[in-house]
Structure formats: C-alpha cells, structure tokens
Short mmCIF file of C-alpha atoms and ligand atoms in Angstrom, two decimals:
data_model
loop_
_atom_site.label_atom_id
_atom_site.label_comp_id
_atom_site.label_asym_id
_atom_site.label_seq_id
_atom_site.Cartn_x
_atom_site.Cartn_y
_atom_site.Cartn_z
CA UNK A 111 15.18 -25.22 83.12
CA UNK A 112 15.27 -25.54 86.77
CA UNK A 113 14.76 -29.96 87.21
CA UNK A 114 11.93 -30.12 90.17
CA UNK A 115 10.14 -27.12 88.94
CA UNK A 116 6.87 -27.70 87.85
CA UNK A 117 6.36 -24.83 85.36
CA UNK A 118 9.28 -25.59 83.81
CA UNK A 119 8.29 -29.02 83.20
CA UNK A 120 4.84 -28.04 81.67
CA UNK A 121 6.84 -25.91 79.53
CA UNK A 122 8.75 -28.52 78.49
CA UNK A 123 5.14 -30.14 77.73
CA UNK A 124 6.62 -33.41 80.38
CA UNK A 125 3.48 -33.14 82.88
CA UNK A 126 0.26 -32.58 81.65
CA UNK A 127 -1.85 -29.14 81.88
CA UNK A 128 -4.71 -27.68 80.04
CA UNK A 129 -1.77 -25.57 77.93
CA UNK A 130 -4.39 -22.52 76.30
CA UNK A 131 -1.91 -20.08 74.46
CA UNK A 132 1.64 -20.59 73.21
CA UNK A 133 4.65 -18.44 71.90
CA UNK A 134 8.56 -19.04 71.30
CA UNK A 135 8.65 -17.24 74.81
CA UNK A 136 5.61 -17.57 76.89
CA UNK A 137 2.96 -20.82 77.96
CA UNK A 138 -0.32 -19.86 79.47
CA UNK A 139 -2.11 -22.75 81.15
CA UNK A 140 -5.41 -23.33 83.19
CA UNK A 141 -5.08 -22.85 87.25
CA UNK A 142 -5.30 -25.65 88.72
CA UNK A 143 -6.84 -24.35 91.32
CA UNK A 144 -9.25 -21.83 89.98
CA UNK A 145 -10.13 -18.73 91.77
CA UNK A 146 -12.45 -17.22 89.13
CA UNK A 147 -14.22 -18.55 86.37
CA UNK A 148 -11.58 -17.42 84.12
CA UNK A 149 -8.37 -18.33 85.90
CA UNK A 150 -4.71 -18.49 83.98
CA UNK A 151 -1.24 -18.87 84.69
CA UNK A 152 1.44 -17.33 82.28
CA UNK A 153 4.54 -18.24 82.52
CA UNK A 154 8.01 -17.59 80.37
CA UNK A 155 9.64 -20.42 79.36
CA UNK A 156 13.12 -19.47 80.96
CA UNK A 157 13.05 -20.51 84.51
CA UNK A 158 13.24 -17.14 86.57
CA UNK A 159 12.05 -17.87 90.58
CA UNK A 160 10.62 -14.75 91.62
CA UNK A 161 9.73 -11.48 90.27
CA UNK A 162 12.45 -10.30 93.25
CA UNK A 163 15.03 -11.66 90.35
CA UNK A 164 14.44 -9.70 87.45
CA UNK A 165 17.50 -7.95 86.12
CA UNK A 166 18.02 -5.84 83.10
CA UNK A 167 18.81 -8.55 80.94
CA UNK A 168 15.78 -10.58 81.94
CA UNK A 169 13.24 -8.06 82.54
CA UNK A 170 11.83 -8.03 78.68
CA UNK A 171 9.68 -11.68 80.21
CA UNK A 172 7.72 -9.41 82.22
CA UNK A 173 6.58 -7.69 79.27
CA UNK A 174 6.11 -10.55 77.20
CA UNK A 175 3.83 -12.05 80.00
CA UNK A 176 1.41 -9.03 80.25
CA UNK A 177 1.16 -8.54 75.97
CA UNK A 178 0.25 -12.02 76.68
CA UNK A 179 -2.37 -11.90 79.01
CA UNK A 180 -3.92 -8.75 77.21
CA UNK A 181 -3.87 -10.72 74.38
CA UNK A 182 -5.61 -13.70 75.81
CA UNK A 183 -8.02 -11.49 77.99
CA UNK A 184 -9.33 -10.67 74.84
CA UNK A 185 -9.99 -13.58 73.45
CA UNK A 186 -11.35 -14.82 76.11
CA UNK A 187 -13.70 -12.18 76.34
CA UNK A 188 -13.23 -10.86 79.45
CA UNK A 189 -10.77 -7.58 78.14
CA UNK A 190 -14.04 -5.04 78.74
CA UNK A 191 -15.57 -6.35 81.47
CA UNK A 192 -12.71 -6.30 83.34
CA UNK A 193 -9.50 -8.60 84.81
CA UNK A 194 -7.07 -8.79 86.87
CA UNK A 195 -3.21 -9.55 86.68
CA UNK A 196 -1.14 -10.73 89.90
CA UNK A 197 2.20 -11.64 90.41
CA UNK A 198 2.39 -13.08 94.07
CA UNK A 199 6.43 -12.81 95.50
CA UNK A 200 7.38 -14.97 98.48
CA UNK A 201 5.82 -16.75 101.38
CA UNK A 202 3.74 -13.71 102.41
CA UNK A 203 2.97 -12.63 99.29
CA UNK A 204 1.07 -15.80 98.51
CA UNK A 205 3.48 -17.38 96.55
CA UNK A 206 3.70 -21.22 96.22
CA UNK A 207 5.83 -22.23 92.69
CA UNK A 208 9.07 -20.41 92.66
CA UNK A 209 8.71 -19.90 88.79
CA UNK A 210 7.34 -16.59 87.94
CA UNK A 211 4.28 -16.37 86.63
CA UNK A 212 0.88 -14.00 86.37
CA UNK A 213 -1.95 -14.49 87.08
CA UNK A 214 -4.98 -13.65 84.38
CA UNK A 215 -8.62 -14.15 86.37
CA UNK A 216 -11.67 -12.45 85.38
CA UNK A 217 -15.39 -14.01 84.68
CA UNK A 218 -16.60 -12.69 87.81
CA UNK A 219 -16.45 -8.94 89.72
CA UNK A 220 -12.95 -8.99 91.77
CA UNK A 221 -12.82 -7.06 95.49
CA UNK A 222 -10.47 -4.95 96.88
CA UNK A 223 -8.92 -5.39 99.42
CA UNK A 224 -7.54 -9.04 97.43
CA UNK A 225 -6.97 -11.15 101.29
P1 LIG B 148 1.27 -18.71 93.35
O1 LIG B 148 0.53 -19.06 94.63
O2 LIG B 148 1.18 -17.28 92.95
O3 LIG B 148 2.69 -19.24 93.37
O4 LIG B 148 0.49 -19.46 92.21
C1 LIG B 148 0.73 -20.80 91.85
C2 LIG B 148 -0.51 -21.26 91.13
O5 LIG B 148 -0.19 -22.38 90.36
C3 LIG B 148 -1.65 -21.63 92.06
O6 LIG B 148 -2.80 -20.87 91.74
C4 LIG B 148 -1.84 -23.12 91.78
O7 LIG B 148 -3.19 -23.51 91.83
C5 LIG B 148 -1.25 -23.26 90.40
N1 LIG B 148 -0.70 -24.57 90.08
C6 LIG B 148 0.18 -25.28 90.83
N2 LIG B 148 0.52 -26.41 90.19
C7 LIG B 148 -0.17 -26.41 89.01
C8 LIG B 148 -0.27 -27.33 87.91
N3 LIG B 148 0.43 -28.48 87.88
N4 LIG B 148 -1.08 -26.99 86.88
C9 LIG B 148 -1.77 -25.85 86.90
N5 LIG B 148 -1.72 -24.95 87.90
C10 LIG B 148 -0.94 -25.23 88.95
ZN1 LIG B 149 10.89 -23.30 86.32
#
C-alpha cells in the first residue's frame, strides 16, 4: 500500500470504481477514461510503481495480471475477435498512475502503429 496511490486505494475498495473481476491477488476495474468499447485496468493488489521494478521475487504479478485478463477477455467476449494488452512505463511511455497495471481493450479493430 503506497498512501496517495490511487490503485491502491481502489484496491483497498476506499474510492469508488466500477471493480469487474476480483482475486486474493489481482482487481480489474473499468477505465475511466475509455479508449475502446471494452476498456480495463488490472492491477495487483501489492503496490509495485512500474513494470521497470519487477524483480524475481515480484515478477509472479505479471503473470497473474495476464491469466487475468485472458480470463476476463473471455468472458467478455472479446477473446476471438481479438484484444489487446499494454503496460505503458514512464512519462514517454504514456504512463500516468505509478501503480502497475495492464491494460485489457478490445470491442473495436486496434491499429498499429498504437500513437
Ligand atoms: P497509464 O496512462 O498507463 O498510467 O494508465 C492509467 C489509466 O488509469 C488511464 O487510462 C486512466 O484513464 C485510468 N484511471 C486513472 N484514474 C482512474 C480511476 N480512478 N478509475 C479508473 N481508471 C482510472
Ligand atoms: Zn499503489
């Protein structure tokens, strides 16, 4: 628990979100911002800042995220069309809460190159 991180405190369940999916290890929550129709945010519920920080001892989250969002891709209905995962690191690589999380979008065709 990091105290003025906002993941952490929707982890916690102390500021509201629209909380989808839930495990001992993992919350997934709507974007707040949506960039597709199906937009997601997973994140674990030990505060970790960036994906710069993983270490051996921590690195199982990562896994536990994407199980996650393969898991909820399919429910969701979007696991054959097609999605997308992202994890953004830093100022240039789009990131803006220093809590790790990935990204889940589908619902619509994605483009390449991402911007
Ligand atoms: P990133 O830019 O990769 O750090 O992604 C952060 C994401 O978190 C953005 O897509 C925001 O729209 C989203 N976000 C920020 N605050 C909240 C919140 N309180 N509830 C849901 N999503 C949020
Ligand atoms: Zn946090």
């Amino acid at each position: 628990m990091s105290a003025d991180c906002v993941f952490c405190k929707i982890t916690l369940h102390q500021i509201p979100a629209k909380i989808v999916w839930e495990n001992a290890q993992v919350v997934a929550f709507q974007d707040i911002n949506p960039q597709a129709p199906v937009h997601m945010v997973l994140v674990p519920k030990t505060h970790i800042a960036r994906i710069i920080d993983l270490t051996e001892s921590n690195a199982f989250v990562v896994k536990d995220l994407i199980f996650a969002a393969n898991e909820l891709a399919k429910t969701l209905k979007i696991a054959d069309g097609g999605y997308r995962l992202v994890i953004n690191c830093n100022s240039a690589g789009g990131q803006t809460v220093y809590h790790l999380h990935l990204h889940l979008l589908g619902g619509r065709q994605m483009h390449w190159p991402p911007g």
